[in-house]
């Protein structure tokens, strides 16, 4: 059953990516703005315009352009950036590690904060503490991530300047890493100065992304815990002498966390997409910041490459979440 599920998802993945490619390719070309006009210097002639169109394939019909571009993508060639004059795949893959590290840090913070709040609310269910957890969660959830970013910049960048408010790492550091995963490779190489600087630069944007997700996790997990805590096996655990906190952590949390896993997986994909505005706000050198520049400059090949990569990430993450849920849930695994 698991193998069949994987095969079906792989087929739907290919179909979905093809649909995304068609939609994105069409939309970026019918949108207002002429990328060729933005590239031309003052006094350019008609011959210059035609040469640029031929260079980037804009002199052909839309279906012909799509077939040529799709053929290149299938061979690993996503084209050349109009503004940066570099291969799109190198640009995108060069910025992807920064966005993944930021998203993973935000996810870890959200799971930690949301899980602690849920356990406290379930432990103190029916009391003022639970009401407080619900009120705080609702308030945090009502504020979007970019507003949290502005608040953090004001507090920790202006009023109490203890954290870096822009960039990804201290530019004075000498970094000669093989990959752009500064945290992971820095730990492997023992470059704790790079790791510390990277984490310090990521803290505020990660917190901005994490807080709304933490509030959602707290609300859903607390409700699931309350439902599990009235089951027979949790009552049996209390009879055996376990305290309420031990019952929650040892017996209830494992089963209550399964529905939350789906939420975390789905929201993680939205969290990656949400890095666009937050990365811009903190001048963070990630994929989202590059996406905004590509849209402003009408860099069509770069826009297409970024959107396709985001789509592939969403699909892969959702597939991993589905498989994880199947493996962790015995009823689905043996169904």
PDB file of C-alpha atoms in Angstrom, residues 107 260-270 314 317-318 321:
ATOM      1  CA  UNK A 107       9.706  25.655  12.362  1.00  0.00           C
ATOM      2  CA  UNK A 260      -0.830  18.262  14.551  1.00  0.00           C
ATOM      3  CA  UNK A 261       1.801  16.700  12.289  1.00  0.00           C
ATOM      4  CA  UNK A 262      -0.400  17.318   9.250  1.00  0.00           C
ATOM      5  CA  UNK A 263      -0.896  20.951  10.244  1.00  0.00           C
ATOM      6  CA  UNK A 264       2.837  21.458  10.755  1.00  0.00           C
ATOM      7  CA  UNK A 265       3.644  19.958   7.360  1.00  0.00           C
ATOM      8  CA  UNK A 266       1.071  22.002   5.470  1.00  0.00           C
ATOM      9  CA  UNK A 267       1.943  25.204   7.298  1.00  0.00           C
ATOM     10  CA  UNK A 268       5.655  24.608   6.760  1.00  0.00           C
ATOM     11  CA  UNK A 269       5.106  24.932   3.029  1.00  0.00           C
ATOM     12  CA  UNK A 270       3.275  28.217   3.578  1.00  0.00           C
ATOM     13  CA  UNK A 314       5.687  22.229  -1.511  1.00  0.00           C
ATOM     14  CA  UNK A 317       7.199  18.365   1.835  1.00  0.00           C
ATOM     15  CA  UNK A 318       3.543  17.334   1.557  1.00  0.00           C
ATOM     16  CA  UNK A 321       4.211  14.530   5.691  1.00  0.00           C
TER      17      UNK A 321
END
